[in-house]
PDB file of C-alpha atoms in Angstrom:
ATOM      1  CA  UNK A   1       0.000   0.000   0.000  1.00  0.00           C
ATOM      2  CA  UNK A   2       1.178   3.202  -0.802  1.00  0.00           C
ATOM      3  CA  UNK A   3       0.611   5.994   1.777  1.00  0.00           C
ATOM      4  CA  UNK A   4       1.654   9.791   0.739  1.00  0.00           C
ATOM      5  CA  UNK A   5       1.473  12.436   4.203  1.00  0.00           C
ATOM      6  CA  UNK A   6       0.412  16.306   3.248  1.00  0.00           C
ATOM      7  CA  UNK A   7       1.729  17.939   6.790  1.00  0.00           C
ATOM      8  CA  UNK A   8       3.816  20.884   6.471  1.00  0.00           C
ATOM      9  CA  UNK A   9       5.189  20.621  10.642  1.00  0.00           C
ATOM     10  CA  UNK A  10       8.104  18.197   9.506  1.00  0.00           C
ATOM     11  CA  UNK A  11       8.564  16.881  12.766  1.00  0.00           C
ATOM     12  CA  UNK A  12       4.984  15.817  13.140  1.00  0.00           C
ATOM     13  CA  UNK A  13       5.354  14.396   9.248  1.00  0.00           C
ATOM     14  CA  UNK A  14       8.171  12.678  10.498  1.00  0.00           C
ATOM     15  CA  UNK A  15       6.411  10.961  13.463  1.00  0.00           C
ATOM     16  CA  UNK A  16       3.764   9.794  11.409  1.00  0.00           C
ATOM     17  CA  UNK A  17       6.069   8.166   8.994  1.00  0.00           C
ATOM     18  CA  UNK A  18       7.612   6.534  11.939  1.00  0.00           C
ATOM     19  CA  UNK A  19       4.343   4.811  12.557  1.00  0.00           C
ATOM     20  CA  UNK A  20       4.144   3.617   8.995  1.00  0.00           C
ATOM     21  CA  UNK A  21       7.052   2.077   8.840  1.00  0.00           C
ATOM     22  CA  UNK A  22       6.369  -0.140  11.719  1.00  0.00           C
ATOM     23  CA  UNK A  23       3.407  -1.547   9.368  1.00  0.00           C
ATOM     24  CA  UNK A  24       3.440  -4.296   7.191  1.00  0.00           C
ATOM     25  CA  UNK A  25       3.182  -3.410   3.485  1.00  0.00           C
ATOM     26  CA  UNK A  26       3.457  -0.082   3.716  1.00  0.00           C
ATOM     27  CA  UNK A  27       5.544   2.332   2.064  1.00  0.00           C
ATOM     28  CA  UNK A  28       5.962   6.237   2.336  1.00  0.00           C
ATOM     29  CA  UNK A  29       6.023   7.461  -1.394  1.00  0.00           C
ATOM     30  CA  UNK A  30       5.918  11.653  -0.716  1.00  0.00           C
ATOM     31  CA  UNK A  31       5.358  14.191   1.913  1.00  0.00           C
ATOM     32  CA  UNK A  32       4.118  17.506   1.156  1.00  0.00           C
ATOM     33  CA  UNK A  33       4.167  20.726   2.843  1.00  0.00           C
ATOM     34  CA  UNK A  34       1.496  22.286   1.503  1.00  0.00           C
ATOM     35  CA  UNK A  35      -1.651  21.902  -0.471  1.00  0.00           C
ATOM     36  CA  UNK A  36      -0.364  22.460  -3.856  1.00  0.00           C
ATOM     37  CA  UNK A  37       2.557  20.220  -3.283  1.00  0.00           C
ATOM     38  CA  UNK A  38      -0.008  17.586  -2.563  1.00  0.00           C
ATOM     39  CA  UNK A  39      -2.128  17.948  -5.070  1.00  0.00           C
ATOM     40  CA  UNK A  40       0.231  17.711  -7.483  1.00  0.00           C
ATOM     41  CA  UNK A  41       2.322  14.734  -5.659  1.00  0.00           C
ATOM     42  CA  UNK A  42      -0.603  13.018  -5.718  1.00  0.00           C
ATOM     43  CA  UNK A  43      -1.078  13.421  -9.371  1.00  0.00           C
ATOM     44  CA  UNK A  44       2.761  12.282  -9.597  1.00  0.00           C
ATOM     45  CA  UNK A  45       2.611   9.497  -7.354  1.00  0.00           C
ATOM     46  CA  UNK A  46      -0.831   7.831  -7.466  1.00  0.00           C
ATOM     47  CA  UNK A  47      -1.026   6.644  -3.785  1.00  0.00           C
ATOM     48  CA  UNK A  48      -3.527   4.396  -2.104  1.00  0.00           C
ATOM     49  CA  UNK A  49      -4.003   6.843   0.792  1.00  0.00           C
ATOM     50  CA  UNK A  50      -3.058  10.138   1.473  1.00  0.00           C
ATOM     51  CA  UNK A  51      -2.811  11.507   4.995  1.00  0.00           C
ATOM     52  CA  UNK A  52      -3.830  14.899   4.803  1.00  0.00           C
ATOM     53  CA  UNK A  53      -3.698  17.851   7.847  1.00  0.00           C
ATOM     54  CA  UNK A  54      -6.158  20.632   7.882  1.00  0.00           C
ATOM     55  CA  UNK A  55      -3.606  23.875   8.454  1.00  0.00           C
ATOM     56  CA  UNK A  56      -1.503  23.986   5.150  1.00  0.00           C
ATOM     57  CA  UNK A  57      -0.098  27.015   4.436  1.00  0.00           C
ATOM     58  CA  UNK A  58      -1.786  28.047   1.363  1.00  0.00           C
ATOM     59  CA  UNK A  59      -4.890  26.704   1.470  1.00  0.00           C
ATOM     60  CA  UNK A  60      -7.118  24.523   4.169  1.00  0.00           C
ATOM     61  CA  UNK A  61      -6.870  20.626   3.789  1.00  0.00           C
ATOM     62  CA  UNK A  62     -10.406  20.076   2.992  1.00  0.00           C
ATOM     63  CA  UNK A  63     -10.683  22.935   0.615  1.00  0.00           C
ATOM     64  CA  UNK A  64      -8.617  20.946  -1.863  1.00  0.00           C
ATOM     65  CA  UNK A  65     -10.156  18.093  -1.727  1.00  0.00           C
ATOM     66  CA  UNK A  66     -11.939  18.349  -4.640  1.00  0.00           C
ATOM     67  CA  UNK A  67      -8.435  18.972  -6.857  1.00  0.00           C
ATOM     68  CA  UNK A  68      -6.955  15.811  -4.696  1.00  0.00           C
ATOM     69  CA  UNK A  69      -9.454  13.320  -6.098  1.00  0.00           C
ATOM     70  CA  UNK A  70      -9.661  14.662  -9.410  1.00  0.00           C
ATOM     71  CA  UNK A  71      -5.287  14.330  -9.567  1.00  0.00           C
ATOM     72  CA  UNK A  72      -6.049  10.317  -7.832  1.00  0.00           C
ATOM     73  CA  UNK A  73      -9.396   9.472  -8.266  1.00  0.00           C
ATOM     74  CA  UNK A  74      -8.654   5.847  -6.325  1.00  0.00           C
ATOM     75  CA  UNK A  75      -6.922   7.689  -3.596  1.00  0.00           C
ATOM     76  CA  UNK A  76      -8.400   7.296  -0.204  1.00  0.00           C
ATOM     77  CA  UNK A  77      -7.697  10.567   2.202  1.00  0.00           C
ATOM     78  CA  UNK A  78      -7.777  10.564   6.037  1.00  0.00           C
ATOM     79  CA  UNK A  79      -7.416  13.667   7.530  1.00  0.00           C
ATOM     80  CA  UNK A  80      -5.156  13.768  10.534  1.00  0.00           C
ATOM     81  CA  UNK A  81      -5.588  17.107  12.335  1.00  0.00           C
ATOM     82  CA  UNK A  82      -5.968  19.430  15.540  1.00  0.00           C
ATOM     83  CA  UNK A  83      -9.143  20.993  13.355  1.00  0.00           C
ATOM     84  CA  UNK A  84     -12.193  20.251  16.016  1.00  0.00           C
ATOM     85  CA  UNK A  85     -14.872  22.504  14.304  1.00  0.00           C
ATOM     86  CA  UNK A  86     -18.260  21.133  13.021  1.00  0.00           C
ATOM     87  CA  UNK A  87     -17.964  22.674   9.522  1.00  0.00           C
ATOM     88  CA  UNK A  88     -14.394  21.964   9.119  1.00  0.00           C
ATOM     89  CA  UNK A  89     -15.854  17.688   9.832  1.00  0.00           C
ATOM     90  CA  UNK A  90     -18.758  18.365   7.716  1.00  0.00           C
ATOM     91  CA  UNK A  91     -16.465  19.347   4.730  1.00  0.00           C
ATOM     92  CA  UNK A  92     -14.177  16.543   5.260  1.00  0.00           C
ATOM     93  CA  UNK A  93     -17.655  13.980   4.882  1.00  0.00           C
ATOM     94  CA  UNK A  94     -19.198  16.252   1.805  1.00  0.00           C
ATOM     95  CA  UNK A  95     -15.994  15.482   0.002  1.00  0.00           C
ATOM     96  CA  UNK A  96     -15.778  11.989   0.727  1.00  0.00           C
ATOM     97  CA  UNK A  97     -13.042  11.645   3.490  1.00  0.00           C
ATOM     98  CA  UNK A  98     -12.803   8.207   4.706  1.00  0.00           C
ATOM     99  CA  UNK A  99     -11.553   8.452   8.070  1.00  0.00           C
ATOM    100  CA  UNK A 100     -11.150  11.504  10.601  1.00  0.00           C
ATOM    101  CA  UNK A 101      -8.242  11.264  12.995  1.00  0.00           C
ATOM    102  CA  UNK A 102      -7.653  13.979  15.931  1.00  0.00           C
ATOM    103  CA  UNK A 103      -4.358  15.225  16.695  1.00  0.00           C
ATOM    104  CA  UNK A 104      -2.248  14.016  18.689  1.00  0.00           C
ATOM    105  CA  UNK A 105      -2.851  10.557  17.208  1.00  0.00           C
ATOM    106  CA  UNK A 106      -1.968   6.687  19.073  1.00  0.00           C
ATOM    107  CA  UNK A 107      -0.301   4.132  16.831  1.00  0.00           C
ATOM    108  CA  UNK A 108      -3.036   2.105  17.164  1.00  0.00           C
ATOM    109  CA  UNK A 109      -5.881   4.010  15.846  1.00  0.00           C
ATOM    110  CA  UNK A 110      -3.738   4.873  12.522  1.00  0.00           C
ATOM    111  CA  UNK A 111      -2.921   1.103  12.314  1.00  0.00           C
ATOM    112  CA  UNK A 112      -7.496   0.968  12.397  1.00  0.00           C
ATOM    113  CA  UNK A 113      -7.549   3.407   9.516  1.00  0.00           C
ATOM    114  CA  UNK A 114      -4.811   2.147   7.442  1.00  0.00           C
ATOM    115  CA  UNK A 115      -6.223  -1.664   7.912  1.00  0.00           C
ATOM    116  CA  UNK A 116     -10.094  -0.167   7.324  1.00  0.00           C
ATOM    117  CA  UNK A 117      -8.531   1.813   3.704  1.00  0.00           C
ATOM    118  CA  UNK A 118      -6.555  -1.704   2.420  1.00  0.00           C
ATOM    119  CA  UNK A 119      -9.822  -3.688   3.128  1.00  0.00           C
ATOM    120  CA  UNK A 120     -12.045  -0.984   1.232  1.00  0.00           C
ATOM    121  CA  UNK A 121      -9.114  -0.994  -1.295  1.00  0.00           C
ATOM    122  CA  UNK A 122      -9.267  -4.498  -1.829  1.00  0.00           C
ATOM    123  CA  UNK A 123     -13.197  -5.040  -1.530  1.00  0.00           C
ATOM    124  CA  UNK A 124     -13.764  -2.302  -3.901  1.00  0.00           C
ATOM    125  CA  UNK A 125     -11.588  -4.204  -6.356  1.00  0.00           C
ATOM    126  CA  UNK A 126     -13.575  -7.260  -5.886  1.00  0.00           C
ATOM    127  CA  UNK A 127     -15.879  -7.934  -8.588  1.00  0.00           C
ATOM    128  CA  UNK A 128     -18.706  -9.029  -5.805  1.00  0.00           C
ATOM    129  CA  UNK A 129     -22.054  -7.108  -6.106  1.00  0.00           C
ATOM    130  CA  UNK A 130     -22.807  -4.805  -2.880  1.00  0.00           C
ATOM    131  CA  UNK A 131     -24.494  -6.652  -0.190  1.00  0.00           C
ATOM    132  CA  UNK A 132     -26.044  -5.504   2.911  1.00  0.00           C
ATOM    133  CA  UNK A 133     -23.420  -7.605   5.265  1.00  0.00           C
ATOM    134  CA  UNK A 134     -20.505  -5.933   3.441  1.00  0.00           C
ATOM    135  CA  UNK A 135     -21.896  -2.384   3.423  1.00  0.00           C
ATOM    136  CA  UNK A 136     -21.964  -2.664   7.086  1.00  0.00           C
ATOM    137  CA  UNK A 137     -17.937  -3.155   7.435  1.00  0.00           C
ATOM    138  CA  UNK A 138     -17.176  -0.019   6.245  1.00  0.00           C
ATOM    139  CA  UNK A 139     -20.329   2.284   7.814  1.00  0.00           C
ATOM    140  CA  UNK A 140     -20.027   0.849  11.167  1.00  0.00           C
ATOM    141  CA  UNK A 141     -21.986   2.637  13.939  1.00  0.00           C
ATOM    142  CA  UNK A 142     -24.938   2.176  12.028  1.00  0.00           C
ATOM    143  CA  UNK A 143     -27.487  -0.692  14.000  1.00  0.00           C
ATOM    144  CA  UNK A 144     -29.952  -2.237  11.266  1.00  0.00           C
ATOM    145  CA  UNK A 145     -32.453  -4.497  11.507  1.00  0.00           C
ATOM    146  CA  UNK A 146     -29.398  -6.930  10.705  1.00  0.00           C
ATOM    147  CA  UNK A 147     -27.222  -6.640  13.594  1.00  0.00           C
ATOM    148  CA  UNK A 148     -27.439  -9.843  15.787  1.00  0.00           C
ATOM    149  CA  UNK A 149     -29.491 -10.178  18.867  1.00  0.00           C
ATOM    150  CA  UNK A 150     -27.734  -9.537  21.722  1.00  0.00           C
ATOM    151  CA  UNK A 151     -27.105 -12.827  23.728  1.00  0.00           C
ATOM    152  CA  UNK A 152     -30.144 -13.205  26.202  1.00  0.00           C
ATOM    153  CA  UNK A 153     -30.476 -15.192  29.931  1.00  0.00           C
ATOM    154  CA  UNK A 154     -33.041 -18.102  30.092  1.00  0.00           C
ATOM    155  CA  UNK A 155     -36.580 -16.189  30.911  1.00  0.00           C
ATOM    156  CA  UNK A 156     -35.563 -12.754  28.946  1.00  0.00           C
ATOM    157  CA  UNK A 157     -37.474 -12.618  25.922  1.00  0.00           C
ATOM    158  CA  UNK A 158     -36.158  -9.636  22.897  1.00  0.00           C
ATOM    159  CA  UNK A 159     -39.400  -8.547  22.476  1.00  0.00           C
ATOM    160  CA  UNK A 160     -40.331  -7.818  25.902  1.00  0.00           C
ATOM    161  CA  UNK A 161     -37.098  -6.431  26.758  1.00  0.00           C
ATOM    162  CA  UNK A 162     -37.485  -3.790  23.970  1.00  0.00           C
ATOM    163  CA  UNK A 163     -40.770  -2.903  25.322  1.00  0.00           C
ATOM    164  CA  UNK A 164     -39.623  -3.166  29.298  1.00  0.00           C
ATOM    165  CA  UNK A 165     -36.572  -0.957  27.883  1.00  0.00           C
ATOM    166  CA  UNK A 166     -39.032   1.951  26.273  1.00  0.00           C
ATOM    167  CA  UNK A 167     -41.590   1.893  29.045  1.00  0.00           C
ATOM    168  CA  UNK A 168     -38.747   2.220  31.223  1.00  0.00           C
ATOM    169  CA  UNK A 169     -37.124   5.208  29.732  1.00  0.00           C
ATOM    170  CA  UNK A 170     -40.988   7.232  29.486  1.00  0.00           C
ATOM    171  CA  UNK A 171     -41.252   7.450  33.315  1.00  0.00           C
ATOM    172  CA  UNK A 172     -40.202  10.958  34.467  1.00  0.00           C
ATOM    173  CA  UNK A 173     -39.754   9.488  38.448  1.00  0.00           C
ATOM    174  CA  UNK A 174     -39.066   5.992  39.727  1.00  0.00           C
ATOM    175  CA  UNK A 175     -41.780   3.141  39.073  1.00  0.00           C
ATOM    176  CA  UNK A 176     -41.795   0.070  40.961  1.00  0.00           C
ATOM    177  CA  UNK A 177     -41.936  -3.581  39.241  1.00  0.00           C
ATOM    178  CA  UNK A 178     -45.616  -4.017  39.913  1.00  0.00           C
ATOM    179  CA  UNK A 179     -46.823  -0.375  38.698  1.00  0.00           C
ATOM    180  CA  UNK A 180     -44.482  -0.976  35.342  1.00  0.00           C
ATOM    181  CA  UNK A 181     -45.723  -5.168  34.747  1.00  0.00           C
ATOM    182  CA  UNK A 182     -49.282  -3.509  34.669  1.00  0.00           C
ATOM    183  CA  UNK A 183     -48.088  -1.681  32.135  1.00  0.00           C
ATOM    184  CA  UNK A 184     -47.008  -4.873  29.821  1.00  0.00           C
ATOM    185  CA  UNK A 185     -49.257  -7.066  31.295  1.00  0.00           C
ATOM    186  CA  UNK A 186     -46.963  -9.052  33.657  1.00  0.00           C
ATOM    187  CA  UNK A 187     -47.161  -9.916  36.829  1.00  0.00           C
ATOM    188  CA  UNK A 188     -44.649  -8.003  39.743  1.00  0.00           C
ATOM    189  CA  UNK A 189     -42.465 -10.970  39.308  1.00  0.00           C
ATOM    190  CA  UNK A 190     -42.227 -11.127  35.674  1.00  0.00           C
ATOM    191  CA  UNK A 191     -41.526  -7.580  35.603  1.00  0.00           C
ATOM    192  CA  UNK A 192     -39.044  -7.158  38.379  1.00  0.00           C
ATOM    193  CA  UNK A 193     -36.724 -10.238  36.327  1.00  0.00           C
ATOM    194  CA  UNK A 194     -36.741  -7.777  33.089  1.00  0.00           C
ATOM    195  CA  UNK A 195     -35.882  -4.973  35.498  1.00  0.00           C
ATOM    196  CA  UNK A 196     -33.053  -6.457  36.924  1.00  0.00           C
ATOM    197  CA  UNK A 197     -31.584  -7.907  33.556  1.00  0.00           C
ATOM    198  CA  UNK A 198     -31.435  -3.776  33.130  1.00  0.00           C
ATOM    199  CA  UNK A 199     -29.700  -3.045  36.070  1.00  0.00           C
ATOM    200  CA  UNK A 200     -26.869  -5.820  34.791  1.00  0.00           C
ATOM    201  CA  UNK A 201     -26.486  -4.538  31.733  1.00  0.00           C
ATOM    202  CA  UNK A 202     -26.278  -0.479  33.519  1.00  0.00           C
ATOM    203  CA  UNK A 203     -29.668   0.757  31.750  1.00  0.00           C
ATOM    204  CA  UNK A 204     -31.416   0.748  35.100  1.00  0.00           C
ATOM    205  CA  UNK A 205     -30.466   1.548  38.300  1.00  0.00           C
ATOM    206  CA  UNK A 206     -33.095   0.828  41.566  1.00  0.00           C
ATOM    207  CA  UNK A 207     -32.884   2.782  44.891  1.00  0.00           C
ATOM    208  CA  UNK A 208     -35.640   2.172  47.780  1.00  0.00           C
ATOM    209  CA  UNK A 209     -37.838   4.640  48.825  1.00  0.00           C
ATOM    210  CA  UNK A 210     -39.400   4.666  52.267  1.00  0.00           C
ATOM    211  CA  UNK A 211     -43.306   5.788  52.771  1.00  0.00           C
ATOM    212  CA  UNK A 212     -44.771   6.530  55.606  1.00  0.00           C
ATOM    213  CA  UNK A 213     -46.087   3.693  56.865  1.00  0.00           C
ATOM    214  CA  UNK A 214     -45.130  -0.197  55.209  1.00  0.00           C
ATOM    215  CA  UNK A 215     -42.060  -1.375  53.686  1.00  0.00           C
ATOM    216  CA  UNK A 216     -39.942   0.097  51.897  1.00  0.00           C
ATOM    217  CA  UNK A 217     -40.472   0.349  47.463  1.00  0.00           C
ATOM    218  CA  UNK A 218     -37.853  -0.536  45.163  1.00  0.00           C
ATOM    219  CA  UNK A 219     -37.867   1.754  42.490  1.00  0.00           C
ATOM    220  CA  UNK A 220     -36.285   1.678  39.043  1.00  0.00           C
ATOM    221  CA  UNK A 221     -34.702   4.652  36.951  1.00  0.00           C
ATOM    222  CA  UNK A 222     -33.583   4.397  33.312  1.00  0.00           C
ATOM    223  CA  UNK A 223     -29.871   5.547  33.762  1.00  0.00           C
TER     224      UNK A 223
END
């Protein structure tokens, strides 16, 4: 894979090459200073991904974007910079930027982008129609109707749970497990199982609250 850097601080260029090198398969073809160097080093060079700051001298990062894929249409860009305002992010995803890492960077999370832009690389050579299950490796955060079920104790059914879950979350002060089963249809017991699934999984949390007179209520909160 061939990996070109657009950073004109040398020394942060430098470290960033540094972390390259420790990867398999990869090799540093330019570094640019600024965003006409890049623009036309990419041209020159035709790399696989181009790591591209924000701050160039002449012109903002994500302002040339637009020149940067028409010089390497393949070319993948991450941008890799200190840049934490909305419209500056919003650019980079208008203009197709496929990752978005935040100075300083760790090792390991350029090692995730560089793996995620040689899988897309290679997938996107594949010849494979565009499935669902392959969509979702490369827009991950996204939960859709195919995403497994999560892995469920004897006596928790999904169904219930989602609606224990919601019913839950709509009470503005704490409900005990008899009040919130009449609300399903289950009995105290029933309810107070779901309820404490919640609590082991940190969606609920349960305090008791003394009356007047009687025992004391447990109460559950959605947390």
């Amino acid at each position: 894979m061939k990996i070109m850097i657009a950073e004109d601080d040398y020394r942060v260029a430098e470290i960033h090459e540094q972390f390259l090198k420790k990867m398999k398969n990869v090799d540093v073809v330019a570094k640019a200073q600024n965003a006409t160097e890049a623009v036309s080093l990419a041209n020159m060079h035709q790399p696989d991904v181009l790591l591209l700051d924000v701050y160039l001298p002449d012109r903002l990062g994500v302002d040339v974007l637009p020149e940067l894929h028409q010089a390497c249409p393949d070319m993948q860009i991450v941008l890799i910079t200190a840049a934490t305002e909305k419209t500056i992010f919003h650019k980079a995803l208008q203009n197709g930027v496929v990752d978005y890492l935040v100075k300083p960077i760790a090792f390991e999370r350029l090692q995730q982008s560089v793996d995620k832009a040689k899988s897309l690389g290679k997938w996107l050579q594949d010849k494979q129609p565009v499935n669902q299950q392959a969509a979702d490796q490369f827009f991950q955060g996204a939960k859709t109707k195919h995403a497994p079920p999560e892995a469920l104790p004897k006596g928790i059914d999904q169904l219930t749970l989602e609606r224990v879950r919601t019913l839950l979350r709509q009470q503005s002060e704490g409900v005990t497990a008899e009040a919130l089963g009449r609300k399903f249809g289950a009995s105290r017991t029933t309810s107070r199982r779901y309820l404490e699934y919640l609590i082991s999984t940190n969606e609920a949390k349960a305090e008791l609250e003394y009356g007047i007179v009687g025992r004391p209520e447990r109460k559950y909160w959605a947390t």
